[in-house]
C-alpha positions as MATLAB code, in Angstrom:
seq = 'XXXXXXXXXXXXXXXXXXXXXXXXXXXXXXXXXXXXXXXXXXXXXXXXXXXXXXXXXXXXXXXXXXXXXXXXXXXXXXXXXXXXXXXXXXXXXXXXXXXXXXXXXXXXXXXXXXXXXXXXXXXXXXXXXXXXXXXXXXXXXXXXXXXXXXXXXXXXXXXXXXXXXXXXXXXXXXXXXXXXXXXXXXXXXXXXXXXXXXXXXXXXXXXXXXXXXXXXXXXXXXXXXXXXXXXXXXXXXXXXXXXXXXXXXXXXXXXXXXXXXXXXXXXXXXXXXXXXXXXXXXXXXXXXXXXXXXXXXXXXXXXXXXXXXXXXXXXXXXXXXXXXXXXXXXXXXXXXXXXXXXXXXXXXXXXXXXXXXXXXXXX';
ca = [
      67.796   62.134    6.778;
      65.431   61.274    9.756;
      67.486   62.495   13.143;
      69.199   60.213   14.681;
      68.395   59.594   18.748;
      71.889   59.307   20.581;
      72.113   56.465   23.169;
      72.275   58.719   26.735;
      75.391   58.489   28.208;
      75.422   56.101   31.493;
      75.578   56.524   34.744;
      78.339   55.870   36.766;
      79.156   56.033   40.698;
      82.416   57.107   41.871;
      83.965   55.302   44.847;
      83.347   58.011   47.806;
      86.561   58.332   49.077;
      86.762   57.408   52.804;
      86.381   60.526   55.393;
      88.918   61.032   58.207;
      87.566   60.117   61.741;
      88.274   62.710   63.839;
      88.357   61.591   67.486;
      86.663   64.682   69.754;
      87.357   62.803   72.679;
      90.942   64.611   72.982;
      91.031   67.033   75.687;
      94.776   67.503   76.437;
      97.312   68.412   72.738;
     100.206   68.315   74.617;
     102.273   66.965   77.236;
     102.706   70.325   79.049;
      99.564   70.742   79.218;
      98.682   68.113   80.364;
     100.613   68.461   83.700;
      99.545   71.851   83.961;
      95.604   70.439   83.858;
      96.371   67.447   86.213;
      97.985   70.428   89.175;
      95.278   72.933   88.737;
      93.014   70.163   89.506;
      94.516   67.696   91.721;
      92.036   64.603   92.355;
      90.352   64.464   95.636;
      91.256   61.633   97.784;
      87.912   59.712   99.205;
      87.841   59.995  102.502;
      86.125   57.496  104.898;
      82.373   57.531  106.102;
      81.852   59.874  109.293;
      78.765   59.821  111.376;
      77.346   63.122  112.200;
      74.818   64.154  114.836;
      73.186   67.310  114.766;
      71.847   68.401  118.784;
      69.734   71.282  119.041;
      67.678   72.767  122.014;
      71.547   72.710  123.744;
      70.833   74.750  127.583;
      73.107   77.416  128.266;
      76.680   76.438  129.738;
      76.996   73.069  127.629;
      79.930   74.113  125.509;
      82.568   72.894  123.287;
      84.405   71.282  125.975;
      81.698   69.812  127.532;
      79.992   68.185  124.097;
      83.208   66.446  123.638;
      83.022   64.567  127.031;
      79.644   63.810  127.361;
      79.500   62.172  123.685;
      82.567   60.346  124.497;
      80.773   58.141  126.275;
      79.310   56.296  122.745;
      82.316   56.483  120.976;
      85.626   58.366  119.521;
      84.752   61.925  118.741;
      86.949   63.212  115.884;
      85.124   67.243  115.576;
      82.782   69.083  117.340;
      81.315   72.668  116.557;
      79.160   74.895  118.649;
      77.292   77.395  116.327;
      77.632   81.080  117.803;
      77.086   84.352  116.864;
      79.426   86.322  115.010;
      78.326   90.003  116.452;
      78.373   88.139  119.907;
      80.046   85.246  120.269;
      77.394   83.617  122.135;
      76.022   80.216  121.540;
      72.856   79.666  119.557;
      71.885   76.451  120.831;
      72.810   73.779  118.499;
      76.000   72.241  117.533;
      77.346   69.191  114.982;
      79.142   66.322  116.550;
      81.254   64.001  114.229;
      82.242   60.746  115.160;
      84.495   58.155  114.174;
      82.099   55.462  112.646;
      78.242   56.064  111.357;
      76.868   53.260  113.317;
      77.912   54.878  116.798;
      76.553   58.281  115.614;
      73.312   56.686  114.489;
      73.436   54.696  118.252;
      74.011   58.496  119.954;
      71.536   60.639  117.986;
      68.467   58.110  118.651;
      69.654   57.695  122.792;
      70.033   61.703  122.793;
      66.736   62.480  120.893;
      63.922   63.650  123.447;
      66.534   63.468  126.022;
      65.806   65.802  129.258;
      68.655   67.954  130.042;
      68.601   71.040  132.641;
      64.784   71.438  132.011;
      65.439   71.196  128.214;
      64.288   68.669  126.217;
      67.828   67.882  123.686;
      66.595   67.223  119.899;
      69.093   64.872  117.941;
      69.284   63.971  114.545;
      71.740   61.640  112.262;
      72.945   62.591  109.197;
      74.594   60.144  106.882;
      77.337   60.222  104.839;
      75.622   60.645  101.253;
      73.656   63.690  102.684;
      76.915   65.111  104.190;
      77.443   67.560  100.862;
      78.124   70.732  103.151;
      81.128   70.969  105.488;
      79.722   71.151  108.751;
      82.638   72.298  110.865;
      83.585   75.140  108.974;
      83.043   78.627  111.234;
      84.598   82.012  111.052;
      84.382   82.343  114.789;
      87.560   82.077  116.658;
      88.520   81.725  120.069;
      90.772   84.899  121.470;
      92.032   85.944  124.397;
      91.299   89.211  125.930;
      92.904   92.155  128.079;
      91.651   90.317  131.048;
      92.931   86.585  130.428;
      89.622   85.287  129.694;
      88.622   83.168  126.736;
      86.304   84.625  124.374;
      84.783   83.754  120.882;
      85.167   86.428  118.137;
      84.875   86.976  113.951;
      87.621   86.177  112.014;
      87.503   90.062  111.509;
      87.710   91.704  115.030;
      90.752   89.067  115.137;
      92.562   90.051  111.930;
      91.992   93.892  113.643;
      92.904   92.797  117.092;
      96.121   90.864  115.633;
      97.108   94.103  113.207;
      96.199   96.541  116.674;
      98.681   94.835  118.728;
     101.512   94.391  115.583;
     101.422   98.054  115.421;
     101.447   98.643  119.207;
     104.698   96.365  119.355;
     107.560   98.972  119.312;
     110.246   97.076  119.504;
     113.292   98.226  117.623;
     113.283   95.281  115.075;
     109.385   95.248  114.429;
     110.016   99.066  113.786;
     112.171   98.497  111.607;
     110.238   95.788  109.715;
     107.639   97.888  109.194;
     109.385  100.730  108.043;
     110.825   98.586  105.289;
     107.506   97.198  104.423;
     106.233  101.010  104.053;
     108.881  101.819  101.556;
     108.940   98.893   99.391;
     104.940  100.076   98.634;
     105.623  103.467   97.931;
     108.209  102.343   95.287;
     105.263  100.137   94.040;
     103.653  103.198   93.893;
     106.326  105.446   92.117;
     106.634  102.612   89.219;
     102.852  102.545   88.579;
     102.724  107.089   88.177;
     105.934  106.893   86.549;
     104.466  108.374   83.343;
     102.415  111.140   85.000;
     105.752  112.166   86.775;
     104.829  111.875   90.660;
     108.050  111.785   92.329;
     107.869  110.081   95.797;
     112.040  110.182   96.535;
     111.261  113.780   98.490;
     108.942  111.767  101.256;
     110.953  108.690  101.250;
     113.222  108.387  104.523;
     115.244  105.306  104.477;
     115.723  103.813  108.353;
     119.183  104.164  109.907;
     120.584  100.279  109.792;
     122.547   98.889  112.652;
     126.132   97.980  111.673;
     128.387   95.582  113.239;
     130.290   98.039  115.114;
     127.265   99.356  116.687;
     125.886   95.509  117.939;
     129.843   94.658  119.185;
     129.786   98.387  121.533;
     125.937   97.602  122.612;
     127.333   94.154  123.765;
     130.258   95.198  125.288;
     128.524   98.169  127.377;
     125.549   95.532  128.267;
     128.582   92.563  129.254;
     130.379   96.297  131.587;
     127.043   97.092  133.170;
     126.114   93.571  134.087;
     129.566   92.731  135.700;
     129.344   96.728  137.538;
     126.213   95.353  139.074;
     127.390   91.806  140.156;
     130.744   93.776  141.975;
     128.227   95.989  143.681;
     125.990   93.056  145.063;
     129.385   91.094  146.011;
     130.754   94.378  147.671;
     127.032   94.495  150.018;
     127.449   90.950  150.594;
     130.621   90.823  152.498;
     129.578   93.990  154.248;
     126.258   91.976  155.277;
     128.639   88.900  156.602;
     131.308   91.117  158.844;
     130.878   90.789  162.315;
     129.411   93.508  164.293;
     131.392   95.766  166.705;
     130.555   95.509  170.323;
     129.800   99.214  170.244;
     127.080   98.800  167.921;
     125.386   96.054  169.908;
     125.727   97.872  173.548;
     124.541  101.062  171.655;
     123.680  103.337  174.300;
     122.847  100.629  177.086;
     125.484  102.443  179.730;
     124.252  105.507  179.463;
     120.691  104.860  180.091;
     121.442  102.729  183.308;
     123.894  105.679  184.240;
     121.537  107.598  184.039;
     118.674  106.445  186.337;
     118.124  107.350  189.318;
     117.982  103.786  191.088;
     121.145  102.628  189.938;
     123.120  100.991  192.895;
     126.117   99.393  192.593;
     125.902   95.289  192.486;
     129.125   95.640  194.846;
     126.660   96.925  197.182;
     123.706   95.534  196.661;
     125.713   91.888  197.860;
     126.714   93.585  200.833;
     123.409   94.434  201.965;
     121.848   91.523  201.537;
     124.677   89.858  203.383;
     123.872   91.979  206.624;
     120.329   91.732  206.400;
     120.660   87.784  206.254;
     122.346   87.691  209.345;
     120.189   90.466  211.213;
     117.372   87.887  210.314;
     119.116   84.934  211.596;
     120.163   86.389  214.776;
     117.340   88.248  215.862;
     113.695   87.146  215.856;
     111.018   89.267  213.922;
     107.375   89.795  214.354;
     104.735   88.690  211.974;
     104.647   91.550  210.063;
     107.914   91.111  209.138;
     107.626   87.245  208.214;
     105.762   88.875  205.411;
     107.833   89.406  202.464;
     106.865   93.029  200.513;
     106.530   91.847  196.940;
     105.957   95.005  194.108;
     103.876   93.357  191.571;
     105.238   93.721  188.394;
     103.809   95.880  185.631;
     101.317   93.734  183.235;
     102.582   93.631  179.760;
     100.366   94.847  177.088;
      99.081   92.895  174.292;
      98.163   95.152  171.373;
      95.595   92.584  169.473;
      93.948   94.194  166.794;
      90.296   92.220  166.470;
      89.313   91.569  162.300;
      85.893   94.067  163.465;
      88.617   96.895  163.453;
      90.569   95.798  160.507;
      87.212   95.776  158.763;
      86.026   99.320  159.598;
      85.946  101.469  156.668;
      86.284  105.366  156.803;
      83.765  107.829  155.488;
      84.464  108.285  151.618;
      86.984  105.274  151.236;
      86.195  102.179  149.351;
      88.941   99.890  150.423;
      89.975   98.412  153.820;
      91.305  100.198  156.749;
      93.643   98.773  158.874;
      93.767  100.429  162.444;
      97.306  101.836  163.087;
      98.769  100.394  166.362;
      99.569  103.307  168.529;
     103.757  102.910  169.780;
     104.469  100.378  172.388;
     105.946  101.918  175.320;
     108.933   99.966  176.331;
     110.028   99.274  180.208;
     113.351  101.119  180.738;
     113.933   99.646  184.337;
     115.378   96.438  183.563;
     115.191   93.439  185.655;
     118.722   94.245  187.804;
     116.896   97.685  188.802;
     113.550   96.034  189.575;
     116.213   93.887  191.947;
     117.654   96.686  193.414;
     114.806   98.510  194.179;
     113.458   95.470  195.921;
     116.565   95.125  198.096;
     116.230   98.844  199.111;
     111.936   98.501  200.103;
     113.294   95.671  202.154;
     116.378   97.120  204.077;
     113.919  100.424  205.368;
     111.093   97.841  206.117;
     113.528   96.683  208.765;
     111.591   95.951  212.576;
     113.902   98.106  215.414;
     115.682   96.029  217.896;
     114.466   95.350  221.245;
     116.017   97.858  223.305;
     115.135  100.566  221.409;
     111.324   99.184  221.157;
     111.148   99.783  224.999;
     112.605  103.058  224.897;
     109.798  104.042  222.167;
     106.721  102.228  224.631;
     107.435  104.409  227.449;
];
């Protein structure tokens, strides 16, 4: 029998069965993480649109303090930063101004631009706010004090040092302590990290004595003793100030001195005299020489006034000022009574002879 051709078997298309869609778009799986994501990248708030000038070609001695007032004559000025040096602290020349709203900034930067200031000719230039990508007004200069009260600009460095130089130099009983503790709770750091290559640090460890209530209450109680010793001291000199002085101590040695001199009259007598010699002079007539009265001029008093030439004269080898010392005043010890009675005794030897005896004399 001739072969026989089979009919070929036909074709037929499966149904493709439908593929999952998988969405890519998923960035967060879970809830956690999600709040974890959305605090390691909190979203920036926009802030508003700030003007800022940049002024270069500053002259020396326009500073911080005095950009801020001159530009605060266009407008509100929010920042301002000098740029200095860091080695220095001296000003390079130009600063950044910011203000308040673009339009004054743009206003100040084309009135300040070829502006003539102290022989300098001020360059000023507006920046707006979709060119403002860097931050300006961020320096690591800072503004210290030093030894001798003066303001001065510095690196954030030199300050951390000068900061950590004068922590250290602070030995106070309490910073002491602090740092002490601070000490020891790094070499126990230290101990748990060589743990397995057995370095033992307990030998050089010494653990500050701590103050215990007991010790506090005494300090107190000696500082409230000392304080209330002092105050009964200062009362006790007080009263002694406001009792009244003998009359001893005022006189001092007043008697003796007048005892002592040699023209010391009685005033008993001195009266006396006078007396008689008043009535002499009434009864009897004088001459012209004795119309004159004998008057002892009294001693002048000196003035010791030291002139600014001789406070200003300096010695040989000396730097400062040298003040002249005033050499000792030499005080009167005749008092005005003796002066008196000395008077009263010039006058009763200065007395004319009477008549009778005159004649006697002539011949």
């Amino acid at each position: 029998m001739p072969p026989v051709r089979k009919p070929k078997p036909q074709k037929i298309e499966k149904q493709s069965t439908p593929k999952k869609t998988i969405n890519k778009a998923k960035e967060v799986v879970s809830g956690q993480l999600k709040k974890k994501v959305a605090k390691s990248k909190p979203q920036k708030e926009k802030r508003p649109e700030r003007g800022v000038v940049v002024v270069k070609h500053l002259p020396h001695g326009f500073f911080e303090h005095q950009l801020r007032q001159y530009f605060r004559q266009f407008g509100r000025v929010l920042r301002v930063r000098l740029a200095r040096s860091l080695r220095t602290g001296n000003s390079k020349g130009y600063a950044f101004v910011e203000f308040e709203y673009p339009e004054v900034a743009k206003v100040a930067a084309d009135t300040m631009d070829n502006y003539l200031m102290f022989q300098k000719v001020v360059k000023a230039s507006y920046i707006p706010p979709e060119k403002q990508t860097f931050n300006f007004f961020r320096t690591s200069v800072k503004k210290v004090v030093n030894k001798a009260g003066k303001e001065i600009y510095v690196s954030d460095v030199t300050k951390a040092t000068q900061r950590s130089v004068k922590k250290q130099n602070d030995w106070d009983e309490s910073a002491c302590q602090k740092r002490t503790v601070n000490n020891l709770n790094k070499i126990k750091k230290l101990q748990e990290k060589y743990k397995d290559l057995g370095i033992d640090f307990s030998d050089l460890m010494v653990e500050p004595v701590k103050k215990t209530k007991k010790t506090t209450e005494e300090e107190t109680t000696e500082a409230s003793t000392s304080q209330a010793a002092t105050k009964a001291g200062g009362k006790k000199q007080k009263q002694a100030a406001k009792k009244e002085p003998k009359l001893e101590d005022l006189l001092g040695t007043t008697i003796n001195e007048d005892s002592d001199d040699e023209d010391y009259v009685d005033a008993s007598d001195d009266d006396s005299e006078l007396e008689i010699e008043e009535e002499d002079e009434d009864s009897e007539p004088t001459s012209d020489d004795s119309d004159e009265e004998v008057e002892l001029p009294l001693p002048p008093k000196k003035k010791n006034k030291v002139s600014l030439s001789d406070k200003l004269k300096r010695k040989p080898g000396t730097g400062g000022v040298q003040k002249k010392k005033l050499a000792p005043v030499v005080k009167n010890t005749k008092s005005a009574a003796t002066q008196k009675l000395q008077l009263a005794a010039a006058k009763s030897l200065a007395k004319p002879l009477p008549k009778g005896k005159a004649k006697k004399s002539k011949k």
